[in-house]
PDB file of C-alpha atoms in Angstrom:
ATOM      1  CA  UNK A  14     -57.521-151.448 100.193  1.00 37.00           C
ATOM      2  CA  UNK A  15     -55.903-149.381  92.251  1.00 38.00           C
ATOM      3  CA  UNK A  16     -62.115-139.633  80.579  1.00 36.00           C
ATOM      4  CA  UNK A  17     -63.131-138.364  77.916  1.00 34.00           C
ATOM      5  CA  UNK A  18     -63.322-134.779  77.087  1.00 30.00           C
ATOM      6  CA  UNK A  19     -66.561-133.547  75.087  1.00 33.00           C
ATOM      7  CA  UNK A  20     -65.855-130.645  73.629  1.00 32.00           C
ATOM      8  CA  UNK A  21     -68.415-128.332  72.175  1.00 35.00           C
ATOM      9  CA  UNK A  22     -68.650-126.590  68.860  1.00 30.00           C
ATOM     10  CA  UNK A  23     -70.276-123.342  67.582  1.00 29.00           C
ATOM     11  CA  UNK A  24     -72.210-123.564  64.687  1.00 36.00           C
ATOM     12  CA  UNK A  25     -72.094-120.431  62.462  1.00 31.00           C
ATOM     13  CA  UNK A  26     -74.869-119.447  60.441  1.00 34.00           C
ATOM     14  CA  UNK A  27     -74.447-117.662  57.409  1.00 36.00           C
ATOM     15  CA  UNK A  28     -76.069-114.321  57.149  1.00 35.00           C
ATOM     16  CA  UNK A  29     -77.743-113.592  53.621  1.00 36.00           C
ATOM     17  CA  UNK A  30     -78.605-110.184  52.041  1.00 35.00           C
ATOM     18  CA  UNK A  31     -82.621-109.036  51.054  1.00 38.00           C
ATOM     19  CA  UNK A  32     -83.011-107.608  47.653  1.00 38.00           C
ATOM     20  CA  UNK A  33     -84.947-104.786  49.011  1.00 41.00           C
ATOM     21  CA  UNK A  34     -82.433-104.039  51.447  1.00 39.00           C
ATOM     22  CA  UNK A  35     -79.703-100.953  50.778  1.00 40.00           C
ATOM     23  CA  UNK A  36     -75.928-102.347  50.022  1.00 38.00           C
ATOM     24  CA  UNK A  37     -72.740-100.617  50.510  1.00 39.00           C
ATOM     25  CA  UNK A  38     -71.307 -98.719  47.621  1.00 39.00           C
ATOM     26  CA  UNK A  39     -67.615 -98.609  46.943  1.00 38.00           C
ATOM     27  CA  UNK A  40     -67.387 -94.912  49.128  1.00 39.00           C
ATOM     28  CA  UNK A  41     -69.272 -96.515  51.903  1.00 44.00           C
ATOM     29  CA  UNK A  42     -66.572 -97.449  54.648  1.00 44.00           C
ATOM     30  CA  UNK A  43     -67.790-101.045  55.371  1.00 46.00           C
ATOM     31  CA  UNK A  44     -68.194-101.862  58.754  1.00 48.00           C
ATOM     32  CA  UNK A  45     -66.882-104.788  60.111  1.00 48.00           C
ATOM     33  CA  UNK A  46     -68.910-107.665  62.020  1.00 49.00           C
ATOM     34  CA  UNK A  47     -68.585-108.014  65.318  1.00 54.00           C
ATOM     35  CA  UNK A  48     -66.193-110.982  66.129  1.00 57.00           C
ATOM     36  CA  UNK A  49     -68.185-114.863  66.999  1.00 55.00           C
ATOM     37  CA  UNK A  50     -68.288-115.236  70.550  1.00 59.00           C
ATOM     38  CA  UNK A  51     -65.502-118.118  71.306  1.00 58.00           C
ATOM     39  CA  UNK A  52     -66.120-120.695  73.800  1.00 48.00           C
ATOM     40  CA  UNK A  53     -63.743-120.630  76.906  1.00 53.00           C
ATOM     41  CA  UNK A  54     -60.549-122.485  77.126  1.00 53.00           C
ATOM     42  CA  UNK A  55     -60.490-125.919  78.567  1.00 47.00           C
ATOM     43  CA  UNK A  56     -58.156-127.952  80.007  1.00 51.00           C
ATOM     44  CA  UNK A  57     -58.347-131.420  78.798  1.00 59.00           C
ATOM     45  CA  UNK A  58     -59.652-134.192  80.814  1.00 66.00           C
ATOM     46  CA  UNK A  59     -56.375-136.759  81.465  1.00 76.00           C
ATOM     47  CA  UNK A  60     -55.956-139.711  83.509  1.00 92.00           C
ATOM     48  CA  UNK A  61     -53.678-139.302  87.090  1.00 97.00           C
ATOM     49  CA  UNK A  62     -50.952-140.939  87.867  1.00 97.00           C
ATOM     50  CA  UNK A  63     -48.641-140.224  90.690  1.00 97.00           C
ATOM     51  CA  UNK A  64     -45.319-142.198  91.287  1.00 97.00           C
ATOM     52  CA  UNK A  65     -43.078-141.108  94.158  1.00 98.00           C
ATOM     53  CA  UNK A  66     -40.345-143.137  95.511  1.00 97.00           C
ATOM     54  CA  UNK A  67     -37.507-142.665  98.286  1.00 97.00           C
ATOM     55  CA  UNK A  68     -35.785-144.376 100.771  1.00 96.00           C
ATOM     56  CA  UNK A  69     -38.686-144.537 103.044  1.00 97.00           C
ATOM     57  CA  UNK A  70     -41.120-145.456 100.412  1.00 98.00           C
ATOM     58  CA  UNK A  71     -42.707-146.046  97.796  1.00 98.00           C
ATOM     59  CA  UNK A  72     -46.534-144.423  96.451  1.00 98.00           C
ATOM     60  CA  UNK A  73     -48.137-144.745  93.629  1.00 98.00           C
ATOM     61  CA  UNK A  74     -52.187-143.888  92.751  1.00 98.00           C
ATOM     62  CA  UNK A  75     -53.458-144.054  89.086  1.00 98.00           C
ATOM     63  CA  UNK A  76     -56.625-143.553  87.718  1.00 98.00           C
ATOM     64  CA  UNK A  77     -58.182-143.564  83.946  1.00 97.00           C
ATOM     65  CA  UNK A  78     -59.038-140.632  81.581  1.00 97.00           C
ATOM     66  CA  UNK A  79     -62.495-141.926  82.051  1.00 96.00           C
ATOM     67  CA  UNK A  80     -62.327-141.236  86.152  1.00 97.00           C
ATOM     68  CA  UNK A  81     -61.182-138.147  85.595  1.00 96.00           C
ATOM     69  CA  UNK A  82     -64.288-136.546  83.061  1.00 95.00           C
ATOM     70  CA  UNK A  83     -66.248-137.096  86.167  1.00 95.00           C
ATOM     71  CA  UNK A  84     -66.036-133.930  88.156  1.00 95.00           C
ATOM     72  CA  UNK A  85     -67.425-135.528  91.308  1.00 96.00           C
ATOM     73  CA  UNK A  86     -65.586-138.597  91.181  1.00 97.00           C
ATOM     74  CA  UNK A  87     -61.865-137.215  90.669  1.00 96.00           C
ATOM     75  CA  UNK A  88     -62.412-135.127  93.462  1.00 96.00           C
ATOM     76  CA  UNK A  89     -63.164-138.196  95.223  1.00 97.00           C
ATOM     77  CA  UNK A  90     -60.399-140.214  93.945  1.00 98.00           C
ATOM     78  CA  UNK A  91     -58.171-136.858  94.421  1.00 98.00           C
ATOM     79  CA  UNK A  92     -58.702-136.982  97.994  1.00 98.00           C
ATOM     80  CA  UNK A  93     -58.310-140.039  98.480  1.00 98.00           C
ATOM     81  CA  UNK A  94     -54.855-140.342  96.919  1.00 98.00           C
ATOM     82  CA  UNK A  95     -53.462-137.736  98.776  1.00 98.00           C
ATOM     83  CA  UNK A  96     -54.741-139.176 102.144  1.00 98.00           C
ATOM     84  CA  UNK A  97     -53.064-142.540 101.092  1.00 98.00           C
ATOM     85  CA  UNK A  98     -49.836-140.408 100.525  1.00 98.00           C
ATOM     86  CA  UNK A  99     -49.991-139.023 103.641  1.00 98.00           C
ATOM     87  CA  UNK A 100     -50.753-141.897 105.703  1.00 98.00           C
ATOM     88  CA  UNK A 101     -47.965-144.046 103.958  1.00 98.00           C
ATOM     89  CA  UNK A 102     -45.447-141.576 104.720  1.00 98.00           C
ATOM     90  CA  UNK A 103     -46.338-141.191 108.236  1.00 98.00           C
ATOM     91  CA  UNK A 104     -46.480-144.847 109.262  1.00 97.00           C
ATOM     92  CA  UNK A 105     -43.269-145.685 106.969  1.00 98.00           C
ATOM     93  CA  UNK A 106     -41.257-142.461 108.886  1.00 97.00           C
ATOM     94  CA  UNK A 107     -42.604-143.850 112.468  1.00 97.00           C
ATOM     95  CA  UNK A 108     -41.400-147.727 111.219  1.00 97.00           C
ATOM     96  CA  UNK A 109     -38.065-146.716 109.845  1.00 96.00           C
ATOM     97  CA  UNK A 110     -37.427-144.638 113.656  1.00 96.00           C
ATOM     98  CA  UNK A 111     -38.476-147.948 115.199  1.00 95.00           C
ATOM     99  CA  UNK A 112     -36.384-149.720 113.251  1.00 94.00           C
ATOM    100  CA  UNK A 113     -33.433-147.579 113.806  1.00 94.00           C
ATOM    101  CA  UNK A 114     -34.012-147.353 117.423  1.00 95.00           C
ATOM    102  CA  UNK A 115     -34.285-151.304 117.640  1.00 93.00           C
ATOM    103  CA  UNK A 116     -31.394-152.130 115.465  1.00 93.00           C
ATOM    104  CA  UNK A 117     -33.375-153.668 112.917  1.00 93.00           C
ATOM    105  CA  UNK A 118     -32.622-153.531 108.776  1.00 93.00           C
ATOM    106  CA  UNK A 119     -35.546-151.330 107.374  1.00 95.00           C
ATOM    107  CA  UNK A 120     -37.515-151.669 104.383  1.00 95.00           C
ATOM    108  CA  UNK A 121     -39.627-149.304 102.602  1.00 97.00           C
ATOM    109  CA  UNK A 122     -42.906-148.966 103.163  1.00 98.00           C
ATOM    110  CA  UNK A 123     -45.051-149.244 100.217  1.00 98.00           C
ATOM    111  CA  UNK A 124     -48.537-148.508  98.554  1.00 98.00           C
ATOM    112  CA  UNK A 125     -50.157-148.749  94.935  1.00 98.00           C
ATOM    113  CA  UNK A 126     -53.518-148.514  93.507  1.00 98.00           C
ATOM    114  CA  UNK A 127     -53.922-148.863  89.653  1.00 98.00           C
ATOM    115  CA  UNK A 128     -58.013-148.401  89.281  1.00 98.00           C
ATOM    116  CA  UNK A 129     -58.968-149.867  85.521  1.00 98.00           C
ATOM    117  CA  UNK A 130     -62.283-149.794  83.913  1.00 98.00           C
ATOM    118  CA  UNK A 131     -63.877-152.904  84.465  1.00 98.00           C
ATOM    119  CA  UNK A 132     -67.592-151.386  82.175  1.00 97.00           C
ATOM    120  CA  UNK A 133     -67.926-147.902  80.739  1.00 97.00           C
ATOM    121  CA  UNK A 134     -72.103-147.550  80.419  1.00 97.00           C
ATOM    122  CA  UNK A 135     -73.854-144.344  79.502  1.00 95.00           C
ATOM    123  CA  UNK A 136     -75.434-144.354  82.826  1.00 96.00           C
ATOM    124  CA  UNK A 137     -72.698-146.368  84.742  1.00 98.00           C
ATOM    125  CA  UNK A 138     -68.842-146.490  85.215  1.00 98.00           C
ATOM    126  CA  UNK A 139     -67.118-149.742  86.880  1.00 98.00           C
ATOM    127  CA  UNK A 140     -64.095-149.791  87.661  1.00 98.00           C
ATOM    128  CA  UNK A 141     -61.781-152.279  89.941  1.00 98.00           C
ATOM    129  CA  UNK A 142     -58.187-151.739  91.198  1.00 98.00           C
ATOM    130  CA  UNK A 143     -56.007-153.896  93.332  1.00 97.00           C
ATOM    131  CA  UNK A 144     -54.369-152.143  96.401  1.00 98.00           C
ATOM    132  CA  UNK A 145     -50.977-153.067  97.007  1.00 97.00           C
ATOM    133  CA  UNK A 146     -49.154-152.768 100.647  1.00 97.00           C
ATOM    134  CA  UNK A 147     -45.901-153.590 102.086  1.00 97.00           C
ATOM    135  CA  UNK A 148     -45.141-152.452 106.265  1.00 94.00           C
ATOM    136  CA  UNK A 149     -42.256-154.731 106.847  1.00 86.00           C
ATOM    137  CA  UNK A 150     -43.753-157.780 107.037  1.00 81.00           C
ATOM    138  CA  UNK A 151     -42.254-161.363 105.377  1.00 82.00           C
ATOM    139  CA  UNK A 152     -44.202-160.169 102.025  1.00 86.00           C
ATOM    140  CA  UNK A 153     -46.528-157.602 100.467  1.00 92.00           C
ATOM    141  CA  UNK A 154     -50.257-158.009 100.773  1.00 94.00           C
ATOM    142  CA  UNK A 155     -53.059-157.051  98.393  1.00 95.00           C
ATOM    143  CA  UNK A 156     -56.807-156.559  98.200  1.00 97.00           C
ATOM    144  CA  UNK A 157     -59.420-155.104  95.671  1.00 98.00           C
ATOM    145  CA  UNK A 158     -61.331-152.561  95.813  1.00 98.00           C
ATOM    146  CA  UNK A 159     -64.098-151.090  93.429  1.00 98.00           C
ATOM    147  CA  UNK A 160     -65.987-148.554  92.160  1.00 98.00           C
ATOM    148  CA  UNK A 161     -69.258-148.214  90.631  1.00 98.00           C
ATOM    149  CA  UNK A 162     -69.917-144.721  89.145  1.00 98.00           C
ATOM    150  CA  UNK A 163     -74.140-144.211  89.032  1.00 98.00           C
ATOM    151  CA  UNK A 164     -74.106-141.163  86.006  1.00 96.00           C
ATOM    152  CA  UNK A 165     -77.941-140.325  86.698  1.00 96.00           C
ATOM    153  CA  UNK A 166     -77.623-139.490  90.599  1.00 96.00           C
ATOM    154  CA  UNK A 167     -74.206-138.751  90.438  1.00 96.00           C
ATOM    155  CA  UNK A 168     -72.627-140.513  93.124  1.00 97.00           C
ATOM    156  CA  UNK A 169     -70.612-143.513  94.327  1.00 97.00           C
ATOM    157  CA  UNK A 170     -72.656-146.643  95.235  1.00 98.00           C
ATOM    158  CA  UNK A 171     -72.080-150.218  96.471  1.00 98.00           C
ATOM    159  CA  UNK A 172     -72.503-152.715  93.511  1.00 98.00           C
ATOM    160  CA  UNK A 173     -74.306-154.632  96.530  1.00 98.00           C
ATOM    161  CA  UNK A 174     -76.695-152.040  96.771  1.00 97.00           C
ATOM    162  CA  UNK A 175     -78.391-152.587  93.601  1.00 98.00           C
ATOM    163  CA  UNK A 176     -79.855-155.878  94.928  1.00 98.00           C
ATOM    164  CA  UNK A 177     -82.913-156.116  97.199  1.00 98.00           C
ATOM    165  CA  UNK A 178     -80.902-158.082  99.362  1.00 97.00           C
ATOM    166  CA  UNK A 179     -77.150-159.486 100.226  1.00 97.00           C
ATOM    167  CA  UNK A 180     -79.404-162.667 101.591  1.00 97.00           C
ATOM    168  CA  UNK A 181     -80.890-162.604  97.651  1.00 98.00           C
ATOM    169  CA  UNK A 182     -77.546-161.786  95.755  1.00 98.00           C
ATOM    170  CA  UNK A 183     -75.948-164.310  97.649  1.00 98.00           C
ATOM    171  CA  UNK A 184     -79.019-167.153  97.010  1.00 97.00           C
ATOM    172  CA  UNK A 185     -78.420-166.424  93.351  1.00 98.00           C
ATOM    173  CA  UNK A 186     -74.860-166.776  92.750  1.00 98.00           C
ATOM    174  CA  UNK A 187     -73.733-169.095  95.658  1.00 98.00           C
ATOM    175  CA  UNK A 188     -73.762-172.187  93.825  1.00 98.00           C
ATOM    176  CA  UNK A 189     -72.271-171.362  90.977  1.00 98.00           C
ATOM    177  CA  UNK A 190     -69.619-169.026  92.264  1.00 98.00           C
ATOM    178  CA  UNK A 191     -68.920-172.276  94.953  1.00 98.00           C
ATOM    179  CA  UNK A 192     -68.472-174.491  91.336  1.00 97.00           C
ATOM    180  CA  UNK A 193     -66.126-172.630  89.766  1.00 98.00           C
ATOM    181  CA  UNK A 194     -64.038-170.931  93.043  1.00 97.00           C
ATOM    182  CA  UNK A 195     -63.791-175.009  93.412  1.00 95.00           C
ATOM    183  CA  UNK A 196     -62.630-175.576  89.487  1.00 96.00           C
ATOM    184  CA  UNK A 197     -59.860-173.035  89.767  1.00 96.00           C
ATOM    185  CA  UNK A 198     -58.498-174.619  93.313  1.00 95.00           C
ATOM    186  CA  UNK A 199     -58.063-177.745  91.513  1.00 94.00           C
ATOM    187  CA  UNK A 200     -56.339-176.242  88.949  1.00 94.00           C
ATOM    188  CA  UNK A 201     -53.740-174.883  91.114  1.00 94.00           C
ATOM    189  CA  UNK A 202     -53.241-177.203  93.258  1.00 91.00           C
ATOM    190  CA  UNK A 203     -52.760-180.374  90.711  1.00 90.00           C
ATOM    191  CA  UNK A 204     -53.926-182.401  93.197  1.00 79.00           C
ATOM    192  CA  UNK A 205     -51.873-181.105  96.322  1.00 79.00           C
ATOM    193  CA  UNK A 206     -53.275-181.644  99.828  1.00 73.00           C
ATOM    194  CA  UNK A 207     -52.921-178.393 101.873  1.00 70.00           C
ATOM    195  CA  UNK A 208     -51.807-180.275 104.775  1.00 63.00           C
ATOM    196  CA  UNK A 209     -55.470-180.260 106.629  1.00 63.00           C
ATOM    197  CA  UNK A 210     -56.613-176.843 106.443  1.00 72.00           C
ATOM    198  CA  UNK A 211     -59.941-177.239 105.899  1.00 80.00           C
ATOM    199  CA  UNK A 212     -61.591-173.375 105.633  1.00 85.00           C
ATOM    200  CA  UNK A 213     -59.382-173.220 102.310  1.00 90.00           C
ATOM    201  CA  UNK A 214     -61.447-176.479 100.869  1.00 90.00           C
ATOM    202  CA  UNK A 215     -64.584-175.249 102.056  1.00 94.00           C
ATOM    203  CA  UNK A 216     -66.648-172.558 100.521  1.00 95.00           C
ATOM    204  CA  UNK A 217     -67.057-168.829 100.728  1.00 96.00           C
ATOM    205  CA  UNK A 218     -69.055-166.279 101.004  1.00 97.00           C
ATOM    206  CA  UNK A 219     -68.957-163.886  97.860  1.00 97.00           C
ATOM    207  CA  UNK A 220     -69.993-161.156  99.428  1.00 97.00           C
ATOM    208  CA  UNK A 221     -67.786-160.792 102.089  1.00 97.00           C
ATOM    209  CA  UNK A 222     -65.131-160.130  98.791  1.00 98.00           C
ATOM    210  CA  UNK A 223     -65.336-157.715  96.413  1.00 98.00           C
ATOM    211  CA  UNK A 224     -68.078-157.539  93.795  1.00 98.00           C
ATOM    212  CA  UNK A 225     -67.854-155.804  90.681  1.00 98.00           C
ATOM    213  CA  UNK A 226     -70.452-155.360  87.906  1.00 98.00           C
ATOM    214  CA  UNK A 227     -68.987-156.101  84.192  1.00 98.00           C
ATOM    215  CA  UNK A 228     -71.016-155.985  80.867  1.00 98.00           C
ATOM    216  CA  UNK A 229     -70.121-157.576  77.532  1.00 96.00           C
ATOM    217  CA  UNK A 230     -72.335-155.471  75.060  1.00 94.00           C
ATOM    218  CA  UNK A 231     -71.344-152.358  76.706  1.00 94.00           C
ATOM    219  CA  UNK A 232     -75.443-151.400  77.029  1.00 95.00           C
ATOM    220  CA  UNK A 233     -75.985-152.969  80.344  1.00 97.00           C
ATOM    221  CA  UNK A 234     -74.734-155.270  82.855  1.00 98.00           C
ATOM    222  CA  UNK A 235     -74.669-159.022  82.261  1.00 98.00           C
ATOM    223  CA  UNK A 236     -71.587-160.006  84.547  1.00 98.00           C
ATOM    224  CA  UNK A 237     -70.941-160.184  87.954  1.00 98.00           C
ATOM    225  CA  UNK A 238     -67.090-160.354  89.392  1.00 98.00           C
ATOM    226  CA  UNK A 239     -66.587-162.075  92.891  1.00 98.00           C
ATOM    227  CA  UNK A 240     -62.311-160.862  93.402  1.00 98.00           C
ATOM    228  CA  UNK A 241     -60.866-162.801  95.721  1.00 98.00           C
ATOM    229  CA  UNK A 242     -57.646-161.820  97.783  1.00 97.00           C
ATOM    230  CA  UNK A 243     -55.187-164.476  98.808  1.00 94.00           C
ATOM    231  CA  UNK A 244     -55.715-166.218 102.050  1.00 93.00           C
ATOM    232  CA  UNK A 245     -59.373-166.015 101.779  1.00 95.00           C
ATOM    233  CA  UNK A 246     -59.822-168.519  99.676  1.00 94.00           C
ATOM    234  CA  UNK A 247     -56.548-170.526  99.960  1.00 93.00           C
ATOM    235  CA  UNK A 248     -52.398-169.655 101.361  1.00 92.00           C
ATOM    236  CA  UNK A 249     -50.773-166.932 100.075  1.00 92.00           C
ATOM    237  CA  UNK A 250     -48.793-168.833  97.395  1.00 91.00           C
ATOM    238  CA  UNK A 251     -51.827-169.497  95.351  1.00 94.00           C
ATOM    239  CA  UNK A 252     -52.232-165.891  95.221  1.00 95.00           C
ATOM    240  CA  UNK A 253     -55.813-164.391  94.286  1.00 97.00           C
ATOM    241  CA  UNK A 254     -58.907-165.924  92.640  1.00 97.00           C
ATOM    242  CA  UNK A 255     -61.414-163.946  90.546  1.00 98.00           C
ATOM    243  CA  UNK A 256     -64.596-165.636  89.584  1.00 98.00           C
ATOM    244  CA  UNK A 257     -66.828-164.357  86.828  1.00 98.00           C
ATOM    245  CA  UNK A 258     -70.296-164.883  86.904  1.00 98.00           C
ATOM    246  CA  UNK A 259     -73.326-164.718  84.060  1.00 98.00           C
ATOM    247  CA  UNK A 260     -76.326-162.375  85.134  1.00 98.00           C
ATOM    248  CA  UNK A 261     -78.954-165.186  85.267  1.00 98.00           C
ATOM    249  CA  UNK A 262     -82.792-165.081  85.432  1.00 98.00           C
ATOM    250  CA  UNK A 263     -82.197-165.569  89.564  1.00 98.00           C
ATOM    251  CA  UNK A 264     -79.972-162.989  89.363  1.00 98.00           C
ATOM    252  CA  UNK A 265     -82.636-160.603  87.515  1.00 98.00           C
ATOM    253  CA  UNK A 266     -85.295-161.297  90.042  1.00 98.00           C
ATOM    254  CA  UNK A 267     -83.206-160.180  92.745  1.00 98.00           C
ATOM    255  CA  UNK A 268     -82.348-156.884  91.229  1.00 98.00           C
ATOM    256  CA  UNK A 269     -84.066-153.957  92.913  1.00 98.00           C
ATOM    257  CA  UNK A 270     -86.872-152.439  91.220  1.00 97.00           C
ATOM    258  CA  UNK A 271     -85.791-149.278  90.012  1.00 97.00           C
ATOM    259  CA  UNK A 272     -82.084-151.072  88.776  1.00 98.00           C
ATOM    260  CA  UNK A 273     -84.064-153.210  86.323  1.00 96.00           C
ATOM    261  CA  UNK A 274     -83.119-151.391  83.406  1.00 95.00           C
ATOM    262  CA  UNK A 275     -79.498-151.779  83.578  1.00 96.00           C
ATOM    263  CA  UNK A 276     -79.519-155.493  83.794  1.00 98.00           C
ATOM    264  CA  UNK A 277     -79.906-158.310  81.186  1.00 97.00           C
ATOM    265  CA  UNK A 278     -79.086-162.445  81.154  1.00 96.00           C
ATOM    266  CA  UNK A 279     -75.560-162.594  80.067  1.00 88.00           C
TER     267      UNK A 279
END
């Protein structure tokens, strides 16, 4: 299942004096302006990050300073953290008691989430994260996980959800996401045979992993990430893929309406 502070400033304007107007003579007892109202004290806008490690396990949840300028989503991310922390610490407690009680070696349990900006837009924020998990098994396991920040309506949506379709996402990028998941197989493999399991030769579907929207030109989006966890694409050993896709003219005209804007061919 891994911010930037604008601060406001008060222009002064500088009062000036009519000629017709009376001035204070050296007996007159000046009195004295009234003080510029001062804006209130902020706190500045930081990015989390929360280690905590024992002999039961071992958390960790991070997120970026740009996460964390976003009222709405910390609070999300907030929550979120602390229900990971809780959850981890109740199913590592009820593993080590099992483990005690069966006279079994325990491990700790562990959990980690690092969320990175993948695109910073004015009206967008992408960001990615890998999740990290270890229960005792032979190794840890990992799997993405994203977030796509819409700055206009304020809330969290599916990078999915932009297209008309996952039947007309999937048309458009198939083939080439097939071409190159295929290109980096080879490259890991040097030619090894996986000793006849097929489903890690054959194709799959992108979006059944995680998509994540990327721009180079940092005005709109003209990349599409397909992140791949291991096993779902080939064993464990050859770890995760991540292919990286140009917004094409296919991928345009399957773009919802009202998303237009915030596309362009990469």
């Amino acid at each position: 299942m891994r911010a930037v502070l604008m601060v406001s400033f008060l222009a002064l304007a500088a009062c000036s004096v009519r000629e017709d107007e009376p001035t204070a003579t050296a007996s007159e007892t000046p009195v004295a302006a009234p003080s510029a109202p001062q804006p209130p004290a902020q706190t500045p806008v930081t990015a989390r990050e929360v280690d905590e490690e024992n002999d039961t396990y071992d958390f960790s949840y991070s997120y970026p300073a740009s996460a964390g300028a976003v009222p709405a989503l910390k609070a999300i991310l907030d929550a979120e953290l602390e229900k990971s922390r809780r959850d981890l610490k109740t199913e590592a407690e009820e593993g080590r008691k099992l483990a005690k009680e069966s006279g079994f070696p325990f491990n700790p349990y562990s959990y980690s989430v690092e969320w990175k900006v993948v695109t910073d837009l004015p009206a967008w924020l992408s960001l990615s994260t890998l999740v990290g998990t270890y229960s005792g098994g032979a190794h840890p396991n990992y799997v993405f996980d994203t977030v796509l920040w819409d700055r206009i309506a304020g809330k969290r949506r599916n990078p999915v959800d932009l297209f008309t379709s996952k039947a007309a996402l999937t048309a458009a990028i198939r083939a080439p996401f097939c071409k190159e998941l295929d290109r980096q197989r080879a490259k890991k493999r040097q030619g090894e045979e996986l000793g006849g399991i097929t489903e890690f030769n054959e194709c799959i579907d992108p979006l059944e992993q995680t998509v994540i929207l990327g721009s180079s030109n940092g005005k709109a989006f003209d990349r599409i990430g397909v992140l791949v966890p291991p096993y779902s694409a080939g064993p464990y050993v050859e770890g995760d893929y991540e292919v990286t896709l140009p917004v094409t003219q296919k991928v345009l005209d399957a773009v919802r309406p009202e998303f237009k804007a915030t596309f362009v061919a990469g």
